[in-house]
Amino acid sequence: AAFTLDSSTQITATVPFTAATGLLRVNTPAGSALSASNFVVLPAINAFTPGSGGFGAEVTITGSGVTGVTNVQFNSAKAAFTFDSSTQMRATVPNDAVTGPIRVDTPAGTASAGTFIVSPIITSFSPLGGSPGLTVTITGTGFGNVTNVHFNGAGAVFQVDSVNQISAIVPVTATTGPIGVTTPEI
């Protein structure tokens, strides 16, 4: 740790990013001393990249105190994760994630940071064609914050059934083309 000697009885030290919960040690030419109790390193998220993605995207989270992470969440959706080092981990965007903060939990505490934008992804729709007024079931991920559904640019009446499914009615002005969904973030 970087430190300054304030007096013969006091030192001010900066907790390094690679620190883990444990005893504090002070070394001098005459010997070393250990603290009587553990210094608890609380988790902190310094950054995550990328800042957006869909289900299954891998997100790299950097910070301090992440070694003891027991839980990672995208907003309130639990994610699978692995450790790369004492300051870096990777998490996979779960299929029930919605836009919101990334959170990590450790026995020492919780840290959250920023807003991860969950991009909607359409994986399929059924039926594959039909006339105006037909209800189409759209399946995918990231549908929690959908604000617009369109059929080749024509806005449709829709209902979000879940973060993975939308029911939309083919509008009268629809023409053959792609189906799209929009969230406030895109």
PDB file of N, CA and C in Angstrom, residues 45-142:
ATOM      1  N   ILE A  45     -16.938  -1.370  -7.537  1.00  0.00           N
ATOM      2  CA  ILE A  45     -16.888  -1.542  -8.991  1.00  0.00           C
ATOM      3  C   ILE A  45     -16.342  -0.250  -9.571  1.00  0.00           C
ATOM      4  N   ASN A  46     -15.216  -0.350 -10.267  1.00  0.00           N
ATOM      5  CA  ASN A  46     -14.617   0.832 -10.887  1.00  0.00           C
ATOM      6  C   ASN A  46     -15.127   1.040 -12.305  1.00  0.00           C
ATOM      7  N   ALA A  47     -15.364  -0.064 -13.016  1.00  0.00           N
ATOM      8  CA  ALA A  47     -15.814   0.029 -14.410  1.00  0.00           C
ATOM      9  C   ALA A  47     -16.355  -1.313 -14.862  1.00  0.00           C
ATOM     10  N   PHE A  48     -17.142  -1.268 -15.935  1.00  0.00           N
ATOM     11  CA  PHE A  48     -17.554  -2.492 -16.621  1.00  0.00           C
ATOM     12  C   PHE A  48     -17.631  -2.204 -18.111  1.00  0.00           C
ATOM     13  N   THR A  49     -17.320  -3.231 -18.895  1.00  0.00           N
ATOM     14  CA  THR A  49     -17.319  -3.067 -20.336  1.00  0.00           C
ATOM     15  C   THR A  49     -17.731  -4.364 -21.006  1.00  0.00           C
ATOM     16  N   PRO A  50     -18.552  -4.338 -22.030  1.00  0.00           N
ATOM     17  CA  PRO A  50     -19.183  -3.160 -22.632  1.00  0.00           C
ATOM     18  C   PRO A  50     -20.291  -2.615 -21.738  1.00  0.00           C
ATOM     19  N   GLY A  51     -20.826  -1.471 -22.104  1.00  0.00           N
ATOM     20  CA  GLY A  51     -21.880  -0.831 -21.329  1.00  0.00           C
ATOM     21  C   GLY A  51     -23.267  -1.274 -21.707  1.00  0.00           C
ATOM     22  N   SER A  52     -23.362  -2.096 -22.757  1.00  0.00           N
ATOM     23  CA  SER A  52     -24.663  -2.603 -23.178  1.00  0.00           C
ATOM     24  C   SER A  52     -24.477  -3.947 -23.869  1.00  0.00           C
ATOM     25  N   GLY A  53     -25.555  -4.693 -23.957  1.00  0.00           N
ATOM     26  CA  GLY A  53     -25.516  -5.984 -24.623  1.00  0.00           C
ATOM     27  C   GLY A  53     -26.782  -6.749 -24.362  1.00  0.00           C
ATOM     28  N   GLY A  54     -26.941  -7.829 -25.071  1.00  0.00           N
ATOM     29  CA  GLY A  54     -28.114  -8.671 -24.927  1.00  0.00           C
ATOM     30  C   GLY A  54     -27.808  -9.922 -24.136  1.00  0.00           C
ATOM     31  N   PHE A  55     -28.805 -10.780 -24.026  1.00  0.00           N
ATOM     32  CA  PHE A  55     -28.681 -12.034 -23.306  1.00  0.00           C
ATOM     33  C   PHE A  55     -27.459 -12.809 -23.788  1.00  0.00           C
ATOM     34  N   GLY A  56     -26.689 -13.308 -22.840  1.00  0.00           N
ATOM     35  CA  GLY A  56     -25.514 -14.097 -23.172  1.00  0.00           C
ATOM     36  C   GLY A  56     -24.256 -13.294 -23.400  1.00  0.00           C
ATOM     37  N   ALA A  57     -24.352 -11.970 -23.449  1.00  0.00           N
ATOM     38  CA  ALA A  57     -23.157 -11.136 -23.640  1.00  0.00           C
ATOM     39  C   ALA A  57     -22.258 -11.252 -22.408  1.00  0.00           C
ATOM     40  N   GLU A  58     -20.966 -11.213 -22.635  1.00  0.00           N
ATOM     41  CA  GLU A  58     -20.011 -11.274 -21.534  1.00  0.00           C
ATOM     42  C   GLU A  58     -19.574  -9.860 -21.170  1.00  0.00           C
ATOM     43  N   VAL A  59     -19.628  -9.543 -19.886  1.00  0.00           N
ATOM     44  CA  VAL A  59     -19.278  -8.214 -19.389  1.00  0.00           C
ATOM     45  C   VAL A  59     -18.096  -8.348 -18.434  1.00  0.00           C
ATOM     46  N   THR A  60     -17.065  -7.560 -18.663  1.00  0.00           N
ATOM     47  CA  THR A  60     -15.895  -7.546 -17.789  1.00  0.00           C
ATOM     48  C   THR A  60     -16.097  -6.471 -16.727  1.00  0.00           C
ATOM     49  N   ILE A  61     -15.987  -6.867 -15.468  1.00  0.00           N
ATOM     50  CA  ILE A  61     -16.177  -5.962 -14.336  1.00  0.00           C
ATOM     51  C   ILE A  61     -14.836  -5.822 -13.631  1.00  0.00           C
ATOM     52  N   THR A  62     -14.382  -4.577 -13.445  1.00  0.00           N
ATOM     53  CA  THR A  62     -13.138  -4.344 -12.709  1.00  0.00           C
ATOM     54  C   THR A  62     -13.444  -3.560 -11.448  1.00  0.00           C
ATOM     55  N   GLY A  63     -12.657  -3.824 -10.424  1.00  0.00           N
ATOM     56  CA  GLY A  63     -12.864  -3.131  -9.168  1.00  0.00           C
ATOM     57  C   GLY A  63     -11.929  -3.643  -8.106  1.00  0.00           C
ATOM     58  N   SER A  64     -12.283  -3.369  -6.883  1.00  0.00           N
ATOM     59  CA  SER A  64     -11.484  -3.856  -5.763  1.00  0.00           C
ATOM     60  C   SER A  64     -12.390  -4.620  -4.815  1.00  0.00           C
ATOM     61  N   GLY A  65     -11.791  -5.529  -4.066  1.00  0.00           N
ATOM     62  CA  GLY A  65     -12.572  -6.327  -3.130  1.00  0.00           C
ATOM     63  C   GLY A  65     -13.509  -7.299  -3.803  1.00  0.00           C
ATOM     64  N   VAL A  66     -13.238  -7.649  -5.063  1.00  0.00           N
ATOM     65  CA  VAL A  66     -14.150  -8.542  -5.796  1.00  0.00           C
ATOM     66  C   VAL A  66     -13.786 -10.017  -5.639  1.00  0.00           C
ATOM     67  N   THR A  67     -12.687 -10.302  -4.963  1.00  0.00           N
ATOM     68  CA  THR A  67     -12.254 -11.689  -4.817  1.00  0.00           C
ATOM     69  C   THR A  67     -13.311 -12.554  -4.137  1.00  0.00           C
ATOM     70  N   GLY A  68     -13.981 -12.027  -3.133  1.00  0.00           N
ATOM     71  CA  GLY A  68     -14.960 -12.814  -2.387  1.00  0.00           C
ATOM     72  C   GLY A  68     -16.383 -12.690  -2.883  1.00  0.00           C
ATOM     73  N   VAL A  69     -16.587 -12.265  -4.125  1.00  0.00           N
ATOM     74  CA  VAL A  69     -17.942 -12.075  -4.650  1.00  0.00           C
ATOM     75  C   VAL A  69     -18.701 -13.400  -4.634  1.00  0.00           C
ATOM     76  N   THR A  70     -19.916 -13.347  -4.102  1.00  0.00           N
ATOM     77  CA  THR A  70     -20.779 -14.524  -4.048  1.00  0.00           C
ATOM     78  C   THR A  70     -21.980 -14.406  -4.971  1.00  0.00           C
ATOM     79  N   ASN A  71     -22.239 -13.190  -5.471  1.00  0.00           N
ATOM     80  CA  ASN A  71     -23.422 -12.954  -6.294  1.00  0.00           C
ATOM     81  C   ASN A  71     -23.171 -11.746  -7.196  1.00  0.00           C
ATOM     82  N   VAL A  72     -23.587 -11.863  -8.467  1.00  0.00           N
ATOM     83  CA  VAL A  72     -23.553 -10.743  -9.409  1.00  0.00           C
ATOM     84  C   VAL A  72     -24.954 -10.612  -9.988  1.00  0.00           C
ATOM     85  N   GLN A  73     -25.442  -9.371 -10.060  1.00  0.00           N
ATOM     86  CA  GLN A  73     -26.774  -9.141 -10.613  1.00  0.00           C
ATOM     87  C   GLN A  73     -26.751  -8.004 -11.626  1.00  0.00           C
ATOM     88  N   PHE A  74     -27.538  -8.184 -12.676  1.00  0.00           N
ATOM     89  CA  PHE A  74     -27.827  -7.127 -13.645  1.00  0.00           C
ATOM     90  C   PHE A  74     -29.219  -6.649 -13.274  1.00  0.00           C
ATOM     91  N   ASN A  75     -29.285  -5.463 -12.669  1.00  0.00           N
ATOM     92  CA  ASN A  75     -30.486  -4.971 -12.037  1.00  0.00           C
ATOM     93  C   ASN A  75     -30.858  -5.996 -10.971  1.00  0.00           C
ATOM     94  N   SER A  76     -31.903  -6.774 -11.119  1.00  0.00           N
ATOM     95  CA  SER A  76     -32.221  -7.768 -10.083  1.00  0.00           C
ATOM     96  C   SER A  76     -32.063  -9.200 -10.584  1.00  0.00           C
ATOM     97  N   ALA A  77     -31.532  -9.380 -11.786  1.00  0.00           N
ATOM     98  CA  ALA A  77     -31.376 -10.719 -12.372  1.00  0.00           C
ATOM     99  C   ALA A  77     -29.990 -11.292 -12.049  1.00  0.00           C
ATOM    100  N   LYS A  78     -29.967 -12.474 -11.443  1.00  0.00           N
ATOM    101  CA  LYS A  78     -28.703 -13.112 -11.072  1.00  0.00           C
ATOM    102  C   LYS A  78     -27.961 -13.600 -12.310  1.00  0.00           C
ATOM    103  N   ALA A  79     -26.629 -13.404 -12.283  1.00  0.00           N
ATOM    104  CA  ALA A  79     -25.787 -13.742 -13.432  1.00  0.00           C
ATOM    105  C   ALA A  79     -24.722 -14.762 -13.052  1.00  0.00           C
ATOM    106  N   ALA A  80     -24.324 -15.571 -14.031  1.00  0.00           N
ATOM    107  CA  ALA A  80     -23.176 -16.456 -13.861  1.00  0.00           C
ATOM    108  C   ALA A  80     -21.914 -15.609 -13.995  1.00  0.00           C
ATOM    109  N   PHE A  81     -20.857 -15.957 -13.229  1.00  0.00           N
ATOM    110  CA  PHE A  81     -19.635 -15.157 -13.269  1.00  0.00           C
ATOM    111  C   PHE A  81     -18.417 -16.023 -12.984  1.00  0.00           C
ATOM    112  N   THR A  82     -17.261 -15.510 -13.426  1.00  0.00           N
ATOM    113  CA  THR A  82     -15.966 -16.146 -13.157  1.00  0.00           C
ATOM    114  C   THR A  82     -14.966 -15.062 -12.806  1.00  0.00           C
ATOM    115  N   PHE A  83     -13.922 -15.438 -12.071  1.00  0.00           N
ATOM    116  CA  PHE A  83     -12.875 -14.497 -11.677  1.00  0.00           C
ATOM    117  C   PHE A  83     -11.702 -14.598 -12.630  1.00  0.00           C
ATOM    118  N   ASP A  84     -11.159 -13.454 -13.039  1.00  0.00           N
ATOM    119  CA  ASP A  84      -9.928 -13.405 -13.827  1.00  0.00           C
ATOM    120  C   ASP A  84      -8.739 -13.095 -12.929  1.00  0.00           C
ATOM    121  N   SER A  85      -8.959 -12.234 -11.937  1.00  0.00           N
ATOM    122  CA  SER A  85      -7.903 -11.834 -11.005  1.00  0.00           C
ATOM    123  C   SER A  85      -8.571 -11.231  -9.782  1.00  0.00           C
ATOM    124  N   SER A  86      -7.764 -10.719  -8.866  1.00  0.00           N
ATOM    125  CA  SER A  86      -8.327 -10.115  -7.654  1.00  0.00           C
ATOM    126  C   SER A  86      -9.025  -8.787  -7.937  1.00  0.00           C
ATOM    127  N   THR A  87      -8.846  -8.247  -9.151  1.00  0.00           N
ATOM    128  CA  THR A  87      -9.471  -6.966  -9.501  1.00  0.00           C
ATOM    129  C   THR A  87     -10.374  -7.055 -10.724  1.00  0.00           C
ATOM    130  N   GLN A  88     -10.540  -8.251 -11.278  1.00  0.00           N
ATOM    131  CA  GLN A  88     -11.343  -8.371 -12.502  1.00  0.00           C
ATOM    132  C   GLN A  88     -12.132  -9.673 -12.519  1.00  0.00           C
ATOM    133  N   MET A  89     -13.358  -9.572 -13.010  1.00  0.00           N
ATOM    134  CA  MET A  89     -14.219 -10.740 -13.178  1.00  0.00           C
ATOM    135  C   MET A  89     -15.042 -10.564 -14.437  1.00  0.00           C
ATOM    136  N   ARG A  90     -15.630 -11.654 -14.903  1.00  0.00           N
ATOM    137  CA  ARG A  90     -16.510 -11.616 -16.074  1.00  0.00           C
ATOM    138  C   ARG A  90     -17.864 -12.194 -15.687  1.00  0.00           C
ATOM    139  N   ALA A  91     -18.927 -11.542 -16.151  1.00  0.00           N
ATOM    140  CA  ALA A  91     -20.288 -11.998 -15.880  1.00  0.00           C
ATOM    141  C   ALA A  91     -21.045 -12.091 -17.199  1.00  0.00           C
ATOM    142  N   THR A  92     -21.998 -13.022 -17.249  1.00  0.00           N
ATOM    143  CA  THR A  92     -22.814 -13.222 -18.442  1.00  0.00           C
ATOM    144  C   THR A  92     -24.196 -12.618 -18.211  1.00  0.00           C
ATOM    145  N   VAL A  93     -24.659 -11.792 -19.148  1.00  0.00           N
ATOM    146  CA  VAL A  93     -25.965 -11.146 -19.023  1.00  0.00           C
ATOM    147  C   VAL A  93     -27.045 -12.229 -19.015  1.00  0.00           C
ATOM    148  N   PRO A  94     -27.834 -12.324 -17.928  1.00  0.00           N
ATOM    149  CA  PRO A  94     -28.871 -13.358 -17.859  1.00  0.00           C
ATOM    150  C   PRO A  94     -30.067 -13.021 -18.753  1.00  0.00           C
ATOM    151  N   ASN A  95     -30.836 -14.042 -19.118  1.00  0.00           N
ATOM    152  CA  ASN A  95     -31.940 -13.820 -20.064  1.00  0.00           C
ATOM    153  C   ASN A  95     -33.104 -13.046 -19.459  1.00  0.00           C
ATOM    154  N   ASP A  96     -33.137 -12.869 -18.146  1.00  0.00           N
ATOM    155  CA  ASP A  96     -34.220 -12.091 -17.537  1.00  0.00           C
ATOM    156  C   ASP A  96     -33.747 -10.704 -17.080  1.00  0.00           C
ATOM    157  N   ALA A  97     -32.579 -10.287 -17.561  1.00  0.00           N
ATOM    158  CA  ALA A  97     -32.030  -8.980 -17.186  1.00  0.00           C
ATOM    159  C   ALA A  97     -32.800  -7.847 -17.849  1.00  0.00           C
ATOM    160  N   VAL A  98     -32.884  -6.735 -17.136  1.00  0.00           N
ATOM    161  CA  VAL A  98     -33.415  -5.488 -17.699  1.00  0.00           C
ATOM    162  C   VAL A  98     -32.403  -4.391 -17.387  1.00  0.00           C
ATOM    163  N   THR A  99     -32.488  -3.316 -18.097  1.00  0.00           N
ATOM    164  CA  THR A  99     -31.558  -2.205 -17.928  1.00  0.00           C
ATOM    165  C   THR A  99     -31.531  -1.736 -16.477  1.00  0.00           C
ATOM    166  N   GLY A 100     -30.330  -1.543 -15.953  1.00  0.00           N
ATOM    167  CA  GLY A 100     -30.159  -1.080 -14.579  1.00  0.00           C
ATOM    168  C   GLY A 100     -28.738  -1.269 -14.126  1.00  0.00           C
ATOM    169  N   PRO A 101     -28.483  -1.067 -12.831  1.00  0.00           N
ATOM    170  CA  PRO A 101     -27.115  -1.156 -12.323  1.00  0.00           C
ATOM    171  C   PRO A 101     -26.605  -2.600 -12.262  1.00  0.00           C
ATOM    172  N   ILE A 102     -25.296  -2.745 -12.321  1.00  0.00           N
ATOM    173  CA  ILE A 102     -24.646  -4.026 -12.047  1.00  0.00           C
ATOM    174  C   ILE A 102     -24.296  -4.021 -10.568  1.00  0.00           C
ATOM    175  N   ARG A 103     -24.556  -5.142  -9.905  1.00  0.00           N
ATOM    176  CA  ARG A 103     -24.332  -5.240  -8.459  1.00  0.00           C
ATOM    177  C   ARG A 103     -23.506  -6.477  -8.150  1.00  0.00           C
ATOM    178  N   VAL A 104     -22.571  -6.350  -7.210  1.00  0.00           N
ATOM    179  CA  VAL A 104     -21.811  -7.495  -6.715  1.00  0.00           C
ATOM    180  C   VAL A 104     -21.986  -7.561  -5.201  1.00  0.00           C
ATOM    181  N   ASP A 105     -22.114  -8.789  -4.687  1.00  0.00           N
ATOM    182  CA  ASP A 105     -22.248  -9.011  -3.249  1.00  0.00           C
ATOM    183  C   ASP A 105     -21.061  -9.819  -2.750  1.00  0.00           C
ATOM    184  N   THR A 106     -20.542  -9.440  -1.597  1.00  0.00           N
ATOM    185  CA  THR A 106     -19.508 -10.201  -0.901  1.00  0.00           C
ATOM    186  C   THR A 106     -19.957 -10.339   0.545  1.00  0.00           C
ATOM    187  N   PRO A 107     -19.321 -11.220   1.304  1.00  0.00           N
ATOM    188  CA  PRO A 107     -19.662 -11.289   2.728  1.00  0.00           C
ATOM    189  C   PRO A 107     -19.436  -9.954   3.446  1.00  0.00           C
ATOM    190  N   ALA A 108     -18.519  -9.124   2.940  1.00  0.00           N
ATOM    191  CA  ALA A 108     -18.206  -7.842   3.576  1.00  0.00           C
ATOM    192  C   ALA A 108     -19.176  -6.730   3.193  1.00  0.00           C
ATOM    193  N   GLY A 109     -19.890  -6.879   2.085  1.00  0.00           N
ATOM    194  CA  GLY A 109     -20.792  -5.822   1.663  1.00  0.00           C
ATOM    195  C   GLY A 109     -21.176  -5.932   0.204  1.00  0.00           C
ATOM    196  N   THR A 110     -21.853  -4.906  -0.282  1.00  0.00           N
ATOM    197  CA  THR A 110     -22.387  -4.865  -1.641  1.00  0.00           C
ATOM    198  C   THR A 110     -21.896  -3.611  -2.346  1.00  0.00           C
ATOM    199  N   ALA A 111     -21.643  -3.740  -3.652  1.00  0.00           N
ATOM    200  CA  ALA A 111     -21.285  -2.573  -4.465  1.00  0.00           C
ATOM    201  C   ALA A 111     -22.122  -2.608  -5.733  1.00  0.00           C
ATOM    202  N   SER A 112     -22.505  -1.446  -6.202  1.00  0.00           N
ATOM    203  CA  SER A 112     -23.202  -1.370  -7.486  1.00  0.00           C
ATOM    204  C   SER A 112     -22.663  -0.171  -8.241  1.00  0.00           C
ATOM    205  N   ALA A 113     -22.818  -0.222  -9.556  1.00  0.00           N
ATOM    206  CA  ALA A 113     -22.276   0.863 -10.367  1.00  0.00           C
ATOM    207  C   ALA A 113     -23.024   1.005 -11.667  1.00  0.00           C
ATOM    208  N   GLY A 114     -23.125   2.233 -12.105  1.00  0.00           N
ATOM    209  CA  GLY A 114     -23.593   2.568 -13.442  1.00  0.00           C
ATOM    210  C   GLY A 114     -24.901   1.938 -13.852  1.00  0.00           C
ATOM    211  N   THR A 115     -25.178   2.054 -15.119  1.00  0.00           N
ATOM    212  CA  THR A 115     -26.364   1.461 -15.716  1.00  0.00           C
ATOM    213  C   THR A 115     -25.916   0.629 -16.898  1.00  0.00           C
ATOM    214  N   PHE A 116     -26.172  -0.663 -16.821  1.00  0.00           N
ATOM    215  CA  PHE A 116     -25.906  -1.548 -17.950  1.00  0.00           C
ATOM    216  C   PHE A 116     -27.177  -1.572 -18.785  1.00  0.00           C
ATOM    217  N   ILE A 117     -27.048  -1.281 -20.080  1.00  0.00           N
ATOM    218  CA  ILE A 117     -28.206  -1.237 -20.975  1.00  0.00           C
ATOM    219  C   ILE A 117     -28.387  -2.599 -21.614  1.00  0.00           C
ATOM    220  N   VAL A 118     -29.533  -3.222 -21.322  1.00  0.00           N
ATOM    221  CA  VAL A 118     -29.847  -4.521 -21.900  1.00  0.00           C
ATOM    222  C   VAL A 118     -30.490  -4.284 -23.261  1.00  0.00           C
ATOM    223  N   SER A 119     -29.795  -4.709 -24.304  1.00  0.00           N
ATOM    224  CA  SER A 119     -30.296  -4.544 -25.664  1.00  0.00           C
ATOM    225  C   SER A 119     -31.314  -5.635 -25.965  1.00  0.00           C
ATOM    226  N   PRO A 120     -32.458  -5.261 -26.516  1.00  0.00           N
ATOM    227  CA  PRO A 120     -33.424  -6.297 -26.870  1.00  0.00           C
ATOM    228  C   PRO A 120     -32.935  -7.093 -28.083  1.00  0.00           C
ATOM    229  N   ILE A 121     -33.208  -8.378 -28.079  1.00  0.00           N
ATOM    230  CA  ILE A 121     -32.847  -9.255 -29.187  1.00  0.00           C
ATOM    231  C   ILE A 121     -34.063 -10.089 -29.556  1.00  0.00           C
ATOM    232  N   ILE A 122     -34.450 -10.047 -30.817  1.00  0.00           N
ATOM    233  CA  ILE A 122     -35.539 -10.898 -31.308  1.00  0.00           C
ATOM    234  C   ILE A 122     -34.916 -12.181 -31.828  1.00  0.00           C
ATOM    235  N   THR A 123     -35.358 -13.315 -31.283  1.00  0.00           N
ATOM    236  CA  THR A 123     -34.836 -14.606 -31.733  1.00  0.00           C
ATOM    237  C   THR A 123     -35.795 -15.310 -32.685  1.00  0.00           C
ATOM    238  N   SER A 124     -37.101 -15.034 -32.553  1.00  0.00           N
ATOM    239  CA  SER A 124     -38.085 -15.639 -33.456  1.00  0.00           C
ATOM    240  C   SER A 124     -39.421 -14.915 -33.318  1.00  0.00           C
ATOM    241  N   PHE A 125     -40.306 -15.196 -34.247  1.00  0.00           N
ATOM    242  CA  PHE A 125     -41.686 -14.714 -34.149  1.00  0.00           C
ATOM    243  C   PHE A 125     -42.591 -15.707 -34.870  1.00  0.00           C
ATOM    244  N   SER A 126     -43.856 -15.711 -34.430  1.00  0.00           N
ATOM    245  CA  SER A 126     -44.818 -16.661 -34.998  1.00  0.00           C
ATOM    246  C   SER A 126     -46.204 -16.046 -34.970  1.00  0.00           C
ATOM    247  N   PRO A 127     -46.974 -16.185 -36.053  1.00  0.00           N
ATOM    248  CA  PRO A 127     -46.631 -16.828 -37.314  1.00  0.00           C
ATOM    249  C   PRO A 127     -45.662 -15.959 -38.131  1.00  0.00           C
ATOM    250  N   LEU A 128     -45.143 -16.533 -39.208  1.00  0.00           N
ATOM    251  CA  LEU A 128     -44.152 -15.850 -40.034  1.00  0.00           C
ATOM    252  C   LEU A 128     -44.765 -14.861 -41.018  1.00  0.00           C
ATOM    253  N   GLY A 129     -46.060 -14.832 -41.140  1.00  0.00           N
ATOM    254  CA  GLY A 129     -46.739 -13.897 -42.031  1.00  0.00           C
ATOM    255  C   GLY A 129     -48.217 -13.851 -41.714  1.00  0.00           C
ATOM    256  N   GLY A 130     -48.904 -12.835 -42.224  1.00  0.00           N
ATOM    257  CA  GLY A 130     -50.337 -12.720 -41.992  1.00  0.00           C
ATOM    258  C   GLY A 130     -50.844 -11.342 -42.331  1.00  0.00           C
ATOM    259  N   SER A 131     -52.125 -11.159 -42.133  1.00  0.00           N
ATOM    260  CA  SER A 131     -52.818  -9.917 -42.471  1.00  0.00           C
ATOM    261  C   SER A 131     -52.880  -8.967 -41.277  1.00  0.00           C
ATOM    262  N   PRO A 132     -53.175  -7.679 -41.548  1.00  0.00           N
ATOM    263  CA  PRO A 132     -53.379  -6.730 -40.451  1.00  0.00           C
ATOM    264  C   PRO A 132     -54.438  -7.251 -39.481  1.00  0.00           C
ATOM    265  N   GLY A 133     -54.203  -7.015 -38.189  1.00  0.00           N
ATOM    266  CA  GLY A 133     -55.112  -7.478 -37.143  1.00  0.00           C
ATOM    267  C   GLY A 133     -54.675  -8.796 -36.517  1.00  0.00           C
ATOM    268  N   LEU A 134     -53.766  -9.507 -37.172  1.00  0.00           N
ATOM    269  CA  LEU A 134     -53.265 -10.779 -36.650  1.00  0.00           C
ATOM    270  C   LEU A 134     -52.342 -10.525 -35.462  1.00  0.00           C
ATOM    271  N   THR A 135     -52.440 -11.354 -34.420  1.00  0.00           N
ATOM    272  CA  THR A 135     -51.533 -11.249 -33.280  1.00  0.00           C
ATOM    273  C   THR A 135     -50.300 -12.102 -33.549  1.00  0.00           C
ATOM    274  N   VAL A 136     -49.145 -11.485 -33.401  1.00  0.00           N
ATOM    275  CA  VAL A 136     -47.866 -12.158 -33.626  1.00  0.00           C
ATOM    276  C   VAL A 136     -47.144 -12.257 -32.281  1.00  0.00           C
ATOM    277  N   THR A 137     -46.648 -13.448 -31.973  1.00  0.00           N
ATOM    278  CA  THR A 137     -45.869 -13.659 -30.755  1.00  0.00           C
ATOM    279  C   THR A 137     -44.394 -13.498 -31.097  1.00  0.00           C
ATOM    280  N   ILE A 138     -43.756 -12.545 -30.443  1.00  0.00           N
ATOM    281  CA  ILE A 138     -42.333 -12.252 -30.671  1.00  0.00           C
ATOM    282  C   ILE A 138     -41.561 -12.789 -29.466  1.00  0.00           C
ATOM    283  N   THR A 139     -40.537 -13.598 -29.741  1.00  0.00           N
ATOM    284  CA  THR A 139     -39.734 -14.194 -28.683  1.00  0.00           C
ATOM    285  C   THR A 139     -38.311 -13.647 -28.763  1.00  0.00           C
ATOM    286  N   GLY A 140     -37.688 -13.462 -27.609  1.00  0.00           N
ATOM    287  CA  GLY A 140     -36.324 -12.962 -27.565  1.00  0.00           C
ATOM    288  C   GLY A 140     -35.900 -12.678 -26.148  1.00  0.00           C
ATOM    289  N   THR A 141     -35.054 -11.670 -25.968  1.00  0.00           N
ATOM    290  CA  THR A 141     -34.581 -11.275 -24.644  1.00  0.00           C
ATOM    291  C   THR A 141     -34.523  -9.753 -24.545  1.00  0.00           C
ATOM    292  N   GLY A 142     -34.499  -9.263 -23.306  1.00  0.00           N
ATOM    293  CA  GLY A 142     -34.366  -7.826 -23.069  1.00  0.00           C
ATOM    294  C   GLY A 142     -35.627  -7.041 -23.350  1.00  0.00           C
TER     295      GLY A 142
END
